Coordinates of N, CA and C in Angstrom, one line a residue:
X1 N -68.7 -158.8 16.4 CA -67.3 -158.3 16.6 C -67.4 -156.9 17.3
X2 N -66.3 -156.5 17.9 CA -66.3 -155.2 18.6 C -65.1 -154.5 18.1
X3 N -65.2 -153.2 17.9 CA -64.1 -152.4 17.4 C -63.9 -151.2 18.4
X4 N -62.6 -151.1 18.8 CA -62.3 -150.0 19.8 C -61.2 -149.1 19.2
X5 N -61.5 -147.8 19.4 CA -60.5 -146.8 19.0 C -59.4 -146.7 20.0
X6 N -58.2 -146.6 19.5 CA -57.0 -146.3 20.4 C -56.3 -145.0 19.8
X7 N -56.7 -143.8 20.4 CA -56.0 -142.6 19.9 C -54.5 -142.6 20.2
X8 N -53.7 -142.2 19.2 CA -52.3 -142.3 19.4 C -51.7 -141.0 18.8
X9 N -50.4 -140.7 19.2 CA -49.7 -139.5 18.7 C -50.7 -138.3 18.8
X10 N -50.6 -137.4 17.8 CA -51.4 -136.2 17.8 C -52.8 -136.4 17.3
X11 N -52.9 -137.1 16.2 CA -54.2 -137.3 15.6 C -54.4 -138.6 14.9
X12 N -53.6 -139.6 15.3 CA -53.7 -140.9 14.7 C -54.7 -141.8 15.5
X13 N -55.2 -142.8 14.8 CA -56.0 -143.8 15.4 C -55.4 -145.2 15.1
X14 N -55.2 -146.0 16.2 CA -55.0 -147.4 16.0 C -56.4 -148.0 16.4
X15 N -56.6 -149.3 16.0 CA -57.9 -149.9 16.3 C -57.7 -151.3 16.8
X16 N -58.5 -151.7 17.7 CA -58.6 -153.1 18.1 C -59.9 -153.7 17.5
X17 N -59.7 -154.9 16.8 CA -60.9 -155.6 16.3 C -61.0 -156.8 17.2
X18 N -62.1 -157.0 17.8 CA -62.2 -158.1 18.8 C -63.3 -159.1 18.4
X19 N -62.9 -160.4 18.3 CA -63.9 -161.4 18.1 C -64.5 -161.8 19.5
X20 N -65.8 -161.4 19.7 CA -66.3 -161.5 21.1 C -66.5 -162.9 21.6
X21 N -66.6 -163.9 20.7 CA -66.9 -165.2 21.2 C -65.6 -165.8 21.8
X22 N -64.4 -165.4 21.3 CA -63.1 -166.0 21.8 C -62.3 -165.0 22.5
X23 N -62.5 -163.7 22.3 CA -61.6 -162.6 22.9 C -60.4 -162.4 22.1
X24 N -60.3 -163.1 21.0 CA -59.1 -162.9 20.1 C -59.2 -161.5 19.4
X25 N -58.1 -160.9 19.3 CA -58.1 -159.5 18.7 C -57.0 -159.3 17.6
X26 N -57.3 -158.4 16.7 CA -56.3 -157.9 15.8 C -56.1 -156.4 16.0
X27 N -55.0 -155.9 15.8 CA -54.8 -154.5 16.0 C -54.3 -153.8 14.7
X28 N -54.9 -152.7 14.3 CA -54.6 -152.0 13.1 C -53.7 -150.9 13.4
X29 N -52.5 -150.9 12.8 CA -51.5 -149.8 12.9 C -51.2 -149.4 14.3
X30 N -50.6 -150.3 15.1 CA -50.3 -150.0 16.5 C -49.1 -149.2 16.7
X31 N -49.2 -147.9 16.4 CA -48.0 -147.0 16.5 C -47.5 -146.8 18.0
X32 N -48.4 -147.0 18.9 CA -48.1 -146.8 20.3 C -48.4 -148.2 21.0
X33 N -47.5 -149.1 20.9 CA -47.8 -150.5 21.4 C -48.3 -150.6 22.8
X34 N -47.6 -149.9 23.7 CA -48.0 -150.0 25.2 C -49.5 -149.6 25.3
X35 N -49.9 -148.5 24.6 CA -51.3 -148.0 24.7 C -52.3 -149.1 24.2
X36 N -51.9 -149.7 23.1 CA -52.7 -150.7 22.4 C -52.9 -151.9 23.3
X37 N -51.8 -152.3 23.9 CA -51.8 -153.5 24.8 C -52.7 -153.3 26.0
X38 N -52.5 -152.0 26.6 CA -53.3 -151.6 27.7 C -54.8 -151.7 27.4
X39 N -55.1 -151.2 26.2 CA -56.5 -151.2 25.7 C -57.0 -152.6 25.6
X40 N -56.2 -153.5 25.0 CA -56.6 -154.9 24.9 C -56.9 -155.5 26.2
X41 N -56.0 -155.2 27.2 CA -56.2 -155.7 28.6 C -57.6 -155.3 29.2
X42 N -57.9 -154.0 28.9 CA -59.1 -153.5 29.4 C -60.3 -154.2 28.8
X43 N -60.2 -154.7 27.6 CA -61.3 -155.4 26.9 C -61.1 -156.9 27.1
X44 N -60.2 -157.4 28.0 CA -59.9 -158.8 28.2 C -59.7 -159.5 26.8
X45 N -58.9 -158.8 26.0 CA -58.7 -159.4 24.6 C -57.3 -159.8 24.5
X46 N -57.1 -160.8 23.6 CA -55.7 -161.3 23.3 C -55.3 -161.0 21.9
X47 N -54.3 -160.2 21.8 CA -53.9 -159.7 20.4 C -53.2 -160.9 19.7
X48 N -53.7 -161.3 18.6 CA -53.2 -162.4 17.8 C -52.3 -161.9 16.6
X49 N -52.7 -160.7 16.0 CA -51.9 -160.3 14.9 C -52.1 -158.8 14.7
X50 N -51.2 -158.2 13.9 CA -51.2 -156.8 13.5 C -51.6 -156.7 12.0
X51 N -52.4 -155.7 11.7 CA -52.8 -155.4 10.3 C -52.2 -154.0 10.1
X52 N -51.2 -153.9 9.2 CA -50.6 -152.6 8.9 C -51.1 -152.1 7.5
X53 N -51.6 -150.9 7.5 CA -52.2 -150.3 6.3 C -51.1 -149.9 5.3
X54 N -50.0 -149.3 5.9 CA -48.9 -148.8 4.9 C -47.7 -148.5 5.7
X55 N -46.6 -148.3 5.0 CA -45.3 -148.3 5.6 C -44.9 -147.0 6.4
X56 N -45.7 -145.9 6.3 CA -45.3 -144.7 7.0 C -45.1 -144.9 8.5
X57 N -44.2 -144.2 9.1 CA -43.8 -144.6 10.5 C -44.9 -144.4 11.5
X58 N -45.8 -143.4 11.2 CA -46.9 -143.2 12.2 C -48.0 -144.3 12.1
X59 N -47.8 -145.3 11.2 CA -48.7 -146.4 11.1 C -47.9 -147.7 11.4
X60 N -46.7 -147.9 10.9 CA -45.9 -149.1 11.0 C -44.8 -149.0 12.1
X61 N -44.7 -147.8 12.7 CA -43.5 -147.6 13.5 C -43.5 -148.3 14.9
X62 N -44.7 -148.9 15.2 CA -44.8 -149.7 16.5 C -44.6 -151.2 16.3
X63 N -44.5 -151.6 15.0 CA -44.5 -153.1 14.8 C -43.4 -153.9 15.5
X64 N -42.2 -153.3 15.4 CA -41.0 -154.1 16.0 C -41.3 -154.2 17.5
X65 N -41.7 -153.1 18.2 CA -42.0 -153.1 19.6 C -43.1 -154.1 19.9
X66 N -44.2 -154.2 19.1 CA -45.3 -155.1 19.3 C -44.7 -156.6 19.3
X67 N -43.7 -156.8 18.4 CA -43.2 -158.2 18.3 C -42.4 -158.5 19.6
X68 N -41.8 -157.5 20.2 CA -41.1 -157.7 21.4 C -42.1 -158.0 22.6
X69 N -43.1 -157.2 22.6 CA -44.1 -157.3 23.7 C -45.0 -158.5 23.6
X70 N -45.3 -158.9 22.4 CA -46.2 -160.1 22.2 C -45.4 -161.1 21.3
X71 N -44.6 -161.9 22.0 CA -43.7 -162.9 21.2 C -44.6 -163.8 20.3
X72 N -44.1 -163.9 19.1 CA -44.7 -164.8 18.1 C -45.9 -164.2 17.4
X73 N -46.1 -162.9 17.6 CA -47.2 -162.2 16.9 C -46.9 -162.1 15.4
X74 N -48.0 -162.2 14.6 CA -47.8 -162.1 13.2 C -48.1 -160.6 12.8
X75 N -47.3 -160.1 11.9 CA -47.5 -158.7 11.4 C -47.8 -158.7 9.9
X76 N -49.0 -158.4 9.5 CA -49.4 -158.4 8.1 C -49.2 -157.0 7.5
X77 N -48.7 -156.9 6.3 CA -48.6 -155.7 5.6 C -48.6 -155.9 4.1
X78 N -48.8 -154.9 3.3 CA -48.9 -155.0 1.8 C -47.6 -155.5 1.2
X79 N -47.7 -156.4 0.2 CA -46.5 -157.0 -0.4 C -45.6 -155.9 -1.1
X80 N -46.3 -154.8 -1.6 CA -45.5 -153.8 -2.3 C -45.0 -152.7 -1.4
X81 N -45.4 -152.7 -0.2 CA -44.9 -151.7 0.8 C -43.8 -152.3 1.6
X82 N -42.8 -151.5 1.9 CA -41.7 -152.0 2.8 C -42.1 -151.8 4.2
X83 N -43.0 -152.6 4.8 CA -43.5 -152.4 6.1 C -42.6 -152.9 7.1
X84 N -42.2 -152.0 8.1 CA -41.3 -152.4 9.1 C -41.9 -153.6 10.0
X85 N -41.1 -154.6 10.2 CA -41.5 -155.6 11.1 C -42.5 -156.6 10.5
X86 N -42.7 -156.5 9.2 CA -43.7 -157.4 8.6 C -43.3 -158.8 8.6
X87 N -44.1 -159.8 9.0 CA -43.8 -161.2 9.0 C -44.5 -161.9 7.8
X88 N -45.7 -161.4 7.4 CA -46.5 -162.0 6.4 C -47.0 -160.9 5.5
X89 N -46.6 -161.0 4.2 CA -47.1 -160.0 3.2 C -48.5 -160.4 2.7
X90 N -49.3 -159.4 2.4 CA -50.7 -159.7 1.9 C -50.8 -158.9 0.5
X91 N -51.6 -159.5 -0.3 CA -52.0 -158.9 -1.6 C -53.5 -158.8 -1.7
X92 N -53.9 -158.0 -2.7 CA -55.3 -157.8 -2.9 C -56.0 -159.2 -3.0
X93 N -57.1 -159.3 -2.2 CA -57.9 -160.5 -2.2 C -57.5 -161.6 -1.2
X94 N -56.4 -161.4 -0.5 CA -56.0 -162.3 0.5 C -57.0 -162.2 1.7
X95 N -57.3 -163.4 2.4 CA -58.2 -163.4 3.5 C -57.6 -164.0 4.7
X96 N -58.0 -163.4 5.9 CA -57.5 -163.9 7.2 C -58.8 -164.1 8.0
X97 N -58.6 -165.0 9.0 CA -59.7 -165.1 10.0 C -59.2 -164.8 11.4
X98 N -60.2 -164.3 12.2 CA -59.8 -163.9 13.6 C -60.9 -164.6 14.5
X99 N -60.4 -165.4 15.4 CA -61.3 -166.0 16.4 C -62.3 -166.9 15.6
X100 N -63.6 -166.8 16.1 CA -64.6 -167.7 15.6 C -65.4 -167.1 14.5
X101 N -65.6 -165.7 14.5 CA -66.6 -165.1 13.7 C -66.1 -164.0 12.8
X102 N -64.9 -163.6 12.9 CA -64.4 -162.4 12.1 C -63.6 -162.8 10.9
X103 N -63.9 -162.3 9.8 CA -63.2 -162.5 8.5 C -62.6 -161.2 8.0
X104 N -61.4 -161.2 7.5 CA -60.7 -160.0 7.0 C -60.3 -160.2 5.6
X105 N -60.6 -159.3 4.7 CA -60.3 -159.3 3.3 C -59.3 -158.1 3.0
X106 N -58.1 -158.4 2.5 CA -57.1 -157.4 2.1 C -57.5 -156.8 0.8
X107 N -57.6 -155.5 0.7 CA -57.9 -154.8 -0.5 C -56.7 -153.8 -0.8
X108 N -56.1 -154.0 -2.0 CA -55.0 -153.1 -2.4 C -55.6 -151.8 -2.8
X109 N -55.2 -150.7 -2.1 CA -55.7 -149.4 -2.4 C -54.6 -148.4 -2.5
X110 N -53.8 -148.5 -3.6 CA -52.6 -147.7 -3.7 C -52.8 -146.3 -4.1
X111 N -51.8 -145.5 -3.9 CA -51.7 -144.1 -4.3 C -50.9 -143.3 -3.2
X112 N -51.5 -143.3 -2.0 CA -50.7 -142.6 -0.9 C -49.4 -143.3 -0.7
X113 N -49.4 -144.7 -0.7 CA -48.2 -145.5 -0.9 C -48.6 -146.6 -1.9
X114 N -47.5 -147.1 -2.5 CA -47.9 -148.0 -3.6 C -48.4 -149.4 -3.2
X115 N -48.1 -149.7 -1.9 CA -48.6 -151.0 -1.4 C -49.6 -150.9 -0.4
X116 N -50.3 -149.8 -0.3 CA -51.3 -149.5 0.7 C -52.4 -150.6 0.7
X117 N -52.7 -151.1 1.9 CA -53.8 -152.1 2.0 C -54.9 -151.5 2.9
X118 N -56.2 -151.7 2.4 CA -57.3 -151.5 3.3 C -57.9 -152.8 3.7
X119 N -58.4 -152.9 4.9 CA -58.9 -154.2 5.4 C -60.4 -154.2 5.6
X120 N -61.1 -155.0 4.9 CA -62.5 -155.1 5.0 C -62.9 -156.3 5.9
X121 N -63.6 -155.9 7.0 CA -63.8 -156.9 8.1 C -65.3 -157.2 8.3
X122 N -65.6 -158.5 8.3 CA -67.0 -158.9 8.5 C -67.1 -159.8 9.8
X123 N -68.2 -159.7 10.4 CA -68.4 -160.5 11.6 C -69.6 -161.5 11.4
X124 N -70.3 -161.7 12.5 CA -71.5 -162.7 12.4 C -72.5 -162.1 11.4
X125 N -73.4 -163.0 11.0 CA -74.5 -162.6 10.1 C -75.3 -161.5 10.8
X126 N -75.6 -160.4 10.1 CA -76.4 -159.3 10.7 C -75.5 -158.2 11.3
X127 N -74.2 -158.5 11.5 CA -73.4 -157.4 12.0 C -72.9 -156.5 10.9
X128 N -72.8 -155.2 11.2 CA -72.4 -154.3 10.1 C -70.9 -154.5 9.8
X129 N -70.5 -154.6 8.5 CA -69.1 -154.7 8.2 C -68.4 -153.4 8.4
X130 N -67.0 -153.5 8.4 CA -66.2 -152.3 8.6 C -65.0 -152.4 7.6
X131 N -64.5 -151.2 7.3 CA -63.3 -151.2 6.5 C -62.3 -150.2 7.1
X132 N -61.0 -150.7 7.2 CA -60.0 -149.9 7.8 C -59.1 -149.3 6.7
X133 N -59.2 -148.0 6.5 CA -58.7 -147.5 5.2 C -57.4 -146.7 5.4
X134 N -56.8 -146.7 6.6 CA -55.5 -146.1 6.7 C -55.5 -144.7 6.2
X135 N -54.6 -144.3 5.3 CA -54.5 -143.0 4.8 C -54.9 -142.9 3.3
X136 N -55.7 -143.9 2.9 CA -56.3 -143.8 1.5 C -57.6 -143.0 1.6
X137 N -58.6 -143.5 2.3 CA -59.8 -142.8 2.5 C -59.9 -142.2 3.9
X138 N -60.1 -140.9 4.0 CA -60.4 -140.3 5.3 C -61.9 -139.9 5.3
X139 N -62.4 -139.6 6.5 CA -63.7 -139.0 6.5 C -63.7 -137.7 5.8
X140 N -64.4 -137.6 4.7 CA -64.5 -136.5 3.8 C -63.2 -136.1 3.1
X141 N -62.3 -137.0 3.0 CA -61.0 -136.7 2.4 C -60.3 -137.9 1.9
X142 N -59.1 -137.7 1.4 CA -58.2 -138.8 1.0 C -56.8 -138.4 1.2
X143 N -55.9 -139.4 1.2 CA -54.5 -139.2 1.5 C -53.8 -138.5 0.3
X144 N -52.7 -137.8 0.7 CA -51.9 -137.2 -0.4 C -51.3 -138.3 -1.3
X145 N -51.1 -137.9 -2.6 CA -50.6 -138.8 -3.6 C -49.1 -139.0 -3.6
X146 N -48.6 -139.5 -2.5 CA -47.1 -139.5 -2.3 C -46.5 -140.5 -3.3
X147 N -47.1 -141.6 -3.5 CA -46.4 -142.6 -4.3 C -47.3 -143.1 -5.5
X148 N -48.3 -142.3 -5.9 CA -49.2 -142.8 -6.9 C -49.8 -141.6 -7.7
X149 N -50.8 -142.0 -8.5 CA -51.4 -141.0 -9.4 C -52.9 -140.9 -9.1
X150 N -53.5 -139.9 -9.8 CA -55.0 -139.7 -9.6 C -55.7 -140.9 -10.1
X151 N -55.2 -141.5 -11.2 CA -55.8 -142.8 -11.7 C -55.9 -143.8 -10.6
X152 N -54.8 -144.0 -9.9 CA -54.8 -145.0 -8.8 C -55.8 -144.6 -7.7
X153 N -55.8 -143.4 -7.3 CA -56.6 -143.0 -6.2 C -58.1 -143.1 -6.6
X154 N -58.4 -142.8 -7.9 CA -59.8 -143.0 -8.4 C -60.2 -144.5 -8.3
X155 N -59.3 -145.4 -8.7 CA -59.5 -146.8 -8.6 C -59.7 -147.2 -7.2
X156 N -58.8 -146.7 -6.3 CA -58.9 -147.1 -4.9 C -60.2 -146.7 -4.2
X157 N -60.6 -145.4 -4.4 CA -61.7 -144.8 -3.8 C -63.0 -145.2 -4.5
X158 N -63.1 -144.9 -5.8 CA -64.4 -144.9 -6.5 C -64.7 -146.2 -7.1
X159 N -63.8 -147.1 -7.1 CA -64.0 -148.5 -7.6 C -63.9 -149.5 -6.5
X160 N -62.7 -149.7 -5.9 CA -62.5 -150.7 -4.9 C -63.4 -150.5 -3.6
X161 N -63.2 -149.3 -3.0 CA -63.9 -149.0 -1.8 C -65.4 -148.7 -2.0
X162 N -65.7 -148.0 -3.1 CA -67.1 -147.6 -3.3 C -67.9 -148.9 -3.6
X163 N -67.3 -150.0 -4.0 CA -68.1 -151.2 -4.3 C -68.5 -152.0 -3.0
X164 N -68.0 -151.6 -1.9 CA -68.4 -152.3 -0.6 C -69.8 -151.9 -0.3
X165 N -70.5 -152.7 0.6 CA -71.8 -152.4 1.0 C -71.9 -151.0 1.6
X166 N -73.0 -150.3 1.3 CA -73.2 -148.9 1.7 C -73.1 -148.7 3.2
X167 N -73.7 -149.6 4.0 CA -73.6 -149.4 5.5 C -72.2 -149.6 6.1
X168 N -71.3 -150.1 5.3 CA -69.9 -150.4 5.9 C -69.4 -149.2 6.6
X169 N -68.9 -149.5 7.9 CA -68.4 -148.4 8.7 C -66.9 -148.2 8.3
X170 N -66.6 -146.9 8.2 CA -65.2 -146.5 7.7 C -64.4 -146.0 8.9
X171 N -63.3 -146.8 9.1 CA -62.3 -146.4 10.2 C -61.0 -146.0 9.5
X172 N -60.7 -144.7 9.6 CA -59.5 -144.3 8.9 C -58.3 -144.0 9.9
X173 N -57.2 -143.6 9.4 CA -56.0 -143.5 10.2 C -55.8 -142.2 11.0
X174 N -56.6 -141.1 10.6 CA -56.3 -139.8 11.3 C -57.7 -139.1 11.6
X175 N -57.6 -138.3 12.6 CA -58.7 -137.4 12.9 C -58.6 -136.0 12.2
X176 N -59.0 -136.1 10.9 CA -58.8 -134.9 10.0 C -60.2 -134.4 9.6
X177 N -61.3 -134.9 10.2 CA -62.6 -134.7 9.7 C -63.1 -133.3 9.5
X178 N -62.9 -132.5 10.6 CA -63.4 -131.1 10.6 C -62.8 -130.3 9.4
X179 N -61.4 -130.4 9.3 CA -60.7 -129.6 8.2 C -61.2 -130.2 6.8
X180 N -61.3 -131.5 6.7 CA -61.8 -132.1 5.5 C -63.2 -131.6 5.1
X181 N -64.1 -131.5 6.0 CA -65.4 -131.1 5.7 C -65.4 -129.6 5.4
X182 N -64.6 -128.8 6.1 CA -64.5 -127.4 5.7 C -64.0 -127.2 4.3
X183 N -63.1 -128.0 3.9 CA -62.6 -127.9 2.5 C -63.7 -128.4 1.5
X184 N -64.4 -129.5 1.9 CA -65.5 -130.1 1.1 C -66.5 -129.0 0.8
X185 N -66.8 -128.1 1.7 CA -67.8 -127.0 1.5 C -67.3 -126.0 0.5
X186 N -66.0 -125.9 0.3 CA -65.5 -125.0 -0.8 C -65.8 -125.6 -2.1
X187 N -65.8 -126.9 -2.2 CA -66.1 -127.6 -3.5 C -67.6 -127.6 -3.7
X188 N -68.4 -127.9 -2.7 CA -69.9 -127.9 -2.8 C -70.5 -127.1 -1.7
X189 N -70.5 -125.8 -1.8 CA -71.1 -124.9 -0.7 C -72.5 -125.1 -0.4
X190 N -73.3 -125.7 -1.3 CA -74.7 -125.9 -1.1 C -75.1 -127.3 -0.7
X191 N -74.1 -128.2 -0.4 CA -74.4 -129.5 -0.1 C -74.8 -129.6 1.4
X192 N -76.1 -129.8 1.7 CA -76.6 -129.8 3.0 C -76.0 -130.9 3.9
X193 N -75.8 -132.0 3.3 CA -75.2 -133.2 4.1 C -73.8 -132.8 4.6
X194 N -73.0 -132.1 3.8 CA -71.7 -131.6 4.3 C -71.9 -130.6 5.4
X195 N -72.8 -129.7 5.3 CA -73.1 -128.7 6.3 C -73.5 -129.3 7.6
X196 N -74.4 -130.3 7.5 CA -74.9 -131.0 8.7 C -73.7 -131.8 9.4
X197 N -73.0 -132.5 8.6 CA -71.9 -133.3 9.1 C -70.8 -132.5 9.8
X198 N -70.5 -131.3 9.2 CA -69.5 -130.4 9.7 C -69.9 -129.9 11.1
X199 N -71.2 -129.5 11.2 CA -71.7 -129.0 12.5 C -71.6 -130.1 13.6
X200 N -72.0 -131.4 13.2 CA -71.9 -132.5 14.1 C -70.4 -132.8 14.5
X201 N -69.5 -132.8 13.5 CA -68.1 -133.1 13.7 C -67.5 -132.1 14.7
X202 N -67.8 -130.8 14.5 CA -67.3 -129.8 15.4 C -67.7 -130.0 16.9
X203 N -69.0 -130.4 17.0 CA -69.5 -130.8 18.4 C -68.8 -131.9 19.0
X204 N -68.5 -133.0 18.1 CA -67.8 -134.2 18.6 C -66.4 -133.8 19.1
X205 N -65.7 -133.0 18.3 CA -64.3 -132.6 18.7 C -64.3 -131.7 19.9
X206 N -65.3 -130.8 20.0 CA -65.3 -130.0 21.2 C -65.5 -130.8 22.5
X207 N -66.2 -131.9 22.3 CA -66.4 -132.9 23.4 C -65.3 -133.9 23.5
X208 N -64.2 -133.7 22.7 CA -63.1 -134.6 22.7 C -63.5 -136.0 22.3
X209 N -64.5 -136.1 21.4 CA -64.9 -137.5 20.9 C -64.5 -137.6 19.5
X210 N -64.3 -138.9 19.1 CA -63.9 -139.1 17.7 C -65.1 -138.8 16.7
X211 N -64.7 -138.5 15.4 CA -65.7 -138.4 14.4 C -65.8 -139.6 13.5
X212 N -65.2 -140.7 14.0 CA -65.0 -141.9 13.3 C -65.7 -143.0 14.1
X213 N -66.4 -143.9 13.5 CA -66.5 -144.2 12.1 C -67.5 -143.3 11.3
X214 N -67.2 -143.3 10.0 CA -68.2 -142.8 9.1 C -68.9 -144.0 8.5
X215 N -69.7 -143.8 7.4 CA -70.1 -145.0 6.7 C -69.8 -144.7 5.2
X216 N -69.8 -145.8 4.4 CA -69.5 -145.6 3.0 C -70.6 -144.7 2.4
X217 N -71.8 -144.9 2.8 CA -72.9 -144.1 2.3 C -72.7 -142.6 2.5
X218 N -72.3 -142.3 3.8 CA -72.0 -140.9 4.1 C -70.9 -140.3 3.3
X219 N -69.9 -141.2 3.0 CA -68.7 -140.7 2.2 C -69.2 -140.4 0.8
X220 N -70.0 -141.2 0.2 CA -70.5 -141.0 -1.1 C -71.4 -139.7 -1.2
X221 N -71.9 -139.3 -0.1 CA -72.8 -138.1 -0.1 C -71.9 -136.8 0.3
X222 N -70.8 -137.0 0.9 CA -70.1 -135.8 1.5 C -68.6 -135.7 1.1
X223 N -68.0 -136.7 0.6 CA -66.6 -136.7 0.4 C -66.3 -136.3 -1.1
X224 N -65.8 -135.1 -1.3 CA -65.6 -134.6 -2.7 C -64.8 -135.6 -3.6
X225 N -63.9 -136.3 -3.0 CA -63.0 -137.2 -3.7 C -63.8 -138.4 -4.2
X226 N -64.9 -138.7 -3.6 CA -65.8 -139.8 -4.0 C -67.0 -139.3 -4.8
X227 N -67.0 -138.0 -5.1 CA -68.2 -137.5 -5.8 C -67.8 -136.9 -7.2
X228 N -66.7 -137.4 -7.7 CA -66.1 -136.8 -8.9 C -66.8 -137.1 -10.2
X229 N -67.8 -138.0 -10.1 CA -68.7 -138.2 -11.3 C -69.8 -137.2 -11.3
X230 N -70.0 -136.4 -10.3 CA -71.0 -135.4 -10.2 C -70.8 -134.3 -11.3
X231 N -71.7 -134.1 -12.2 CA -71.5 -133.1 -13.3 C -71.3 -131.7 -12.8
X232 N -72.0 -131.3 -11.7 CA -71.9 -130.0 -11.2 C -70.4 -129.7 -10.7
X233 N -69.9 -130.7 -10.0 CA -68.5 -130.6 -9.5 C -67.5 -130.5 -10.7
X234 N -67.7 -131.4 -11.7 CA -66.8 -131.4 -12.8 C -66.9 -130.0 -13.5
X235 N -68.1 -129.5 -13.7 CA -68.2 -128.2 -14.4 C -67.6 -127.1 -13.6
X236 N -67.8 -127.1 -12.3 CA -67.3 -126.0 -11.4 C -65.8 -126.0 -11.5
X237 N -65.1 -127.1 -11.6 CA -63.7 -127.2 -11.6 C -63.1 -127.2 -13.1
X238 N -64.0 -127.1 -14.1 CA -63.6 -127.1 -15.5 C -62.9 -128.4 -15.9
X239 N -63.5 -129.5 -15.4 CA -62.9 -130.8 -15.7 C -63.9 -131.6 -16.5
X240 N -63.3 -132.5 -17.3 CA -64.2 -133.3 -18.3 C -64.4 -134.7 -17.8
X241 N -63.5 -135.2 -16.9 CA -63.6 -136.6 -16.5 C -63.5 -136.7 -15.0
X242 N -63.9 -137.9 -14.4 CA -63.8 -138.1 -13.0 C -62.3 -138.0 -12.5
X243 N -61.4 -138.6 -13.3 CA -60.0 -138.7 -12.9 C -59.4 -137.3 -12.9
X244 N -59.7 -136.5 -13.9 CA -59.2 -135.1 -13.9 C -59.8 -134.3 -12.7
X245 N -61.0 -134.5 -12.4 CA -61.7 -133.8 -11.3 C -61.0 -134.2 -10.0
X246 N -60.7 -135.5 -9.8 CA -60.1 -135.9 -8.6 C -58.7 -135.3 -8.5
X247 N -58.0 -135.2 -9.6 CA -56.6 -134.6 -9.6 C -56.7 -133.1 -9.2
X248 N -57.7 -132.4 -9.8 CA -57.9 -131.0 -9.5 C -58.3 -130.7 -8.1
X249 N -59.2 -131.6 -7.5 CA -59.6 -131.4 -6.1 C -58.4 -131.6 -5.2
X250 N -57.6 -132.6 -5.5 CA -56.4 -132.9 -4.7 C -55.4 -131.7 -4.7
X251 N -55.2 -131.1 -5.9 CA -54.3 -130.0 -6.1 C -54.9 -128.8 -5.3
X252 N -56.2 -128.6 -5.3 CA -56.8 -127.5 -4.5 C -56.6 -127.7 -3.0
X253 N -56.8 -129.0 -2.6 CA -56.7 -129.3 -1.2 C -55.3 -129.1 -0.7
X254 N -54.3 -129.5 -1.6 CA -52.9 -129.4 -1.2 C -52.5 -127.9 -1.0
X255 N -53.2 -127.0 -1.7 CA -52.8 -125.6 -1.6 C -53.7 -124.8 -0.6
X256 N -54.8 -125.5 -0.2 CA -55.8 -124.8 0.7 C -55.2 -124.6 2.1
X257 N -55.5 -123.4 2.6 CA -55.0 -123.1 4.0 C -56.1 -122.7 4.9
X258 N -57.2 -123.5 4.9 CA -58.4 -123.2 5.6 C -58.2 -123.0 7.1

């Protein structure tokens, strides 16, 4: 399978997932439909359906236009989210197939929105899997708790997503990586993996290149929101449990003006 970034708006990413044996494609969060369709044409791909991570306009706002531009297209979205233009609701554990070799598993990852879905995508044997995490998991960060609780974000990040294979490539909804890593250093100033990744991310952005994908393994090493079982982090923040630690890191991030 092939995955292609489609930068949209100021800092959003849509993604094309292409089954190479058939040219069939799915598109994740096509907020700028013309741009996404143009990208599909460049890859000689045929868009078969839309995967919406959540209902916010900068992710779902292109769905109606996609339906006009690609008649008969299916639009998938979480059953608990009011996703604009949704034709087919998905729940945790639902599966879809794309073309010959690509399989997609819907994972309910609530908190940022209550029906947020992440999509875990596998290709042929030996191909690295990918997960499209919308605004639940960012590189070195997580989404604001608009419609949920620290308990839910802990379940979404540290149970649901953390249980995927470590090499899984993480494709998120926004280019927030540099700021997220700068904040992560305030939580763990001596974490060398964070220092190294920040320096790499700054170089990528200076060259106008994406910092995405990350991998699940990298997130477990550098993302403070996925490191809340670490006793040093708990102690530093004066917290007794992973969930309290996650809540406290989110509060600090919300107030941080780095």
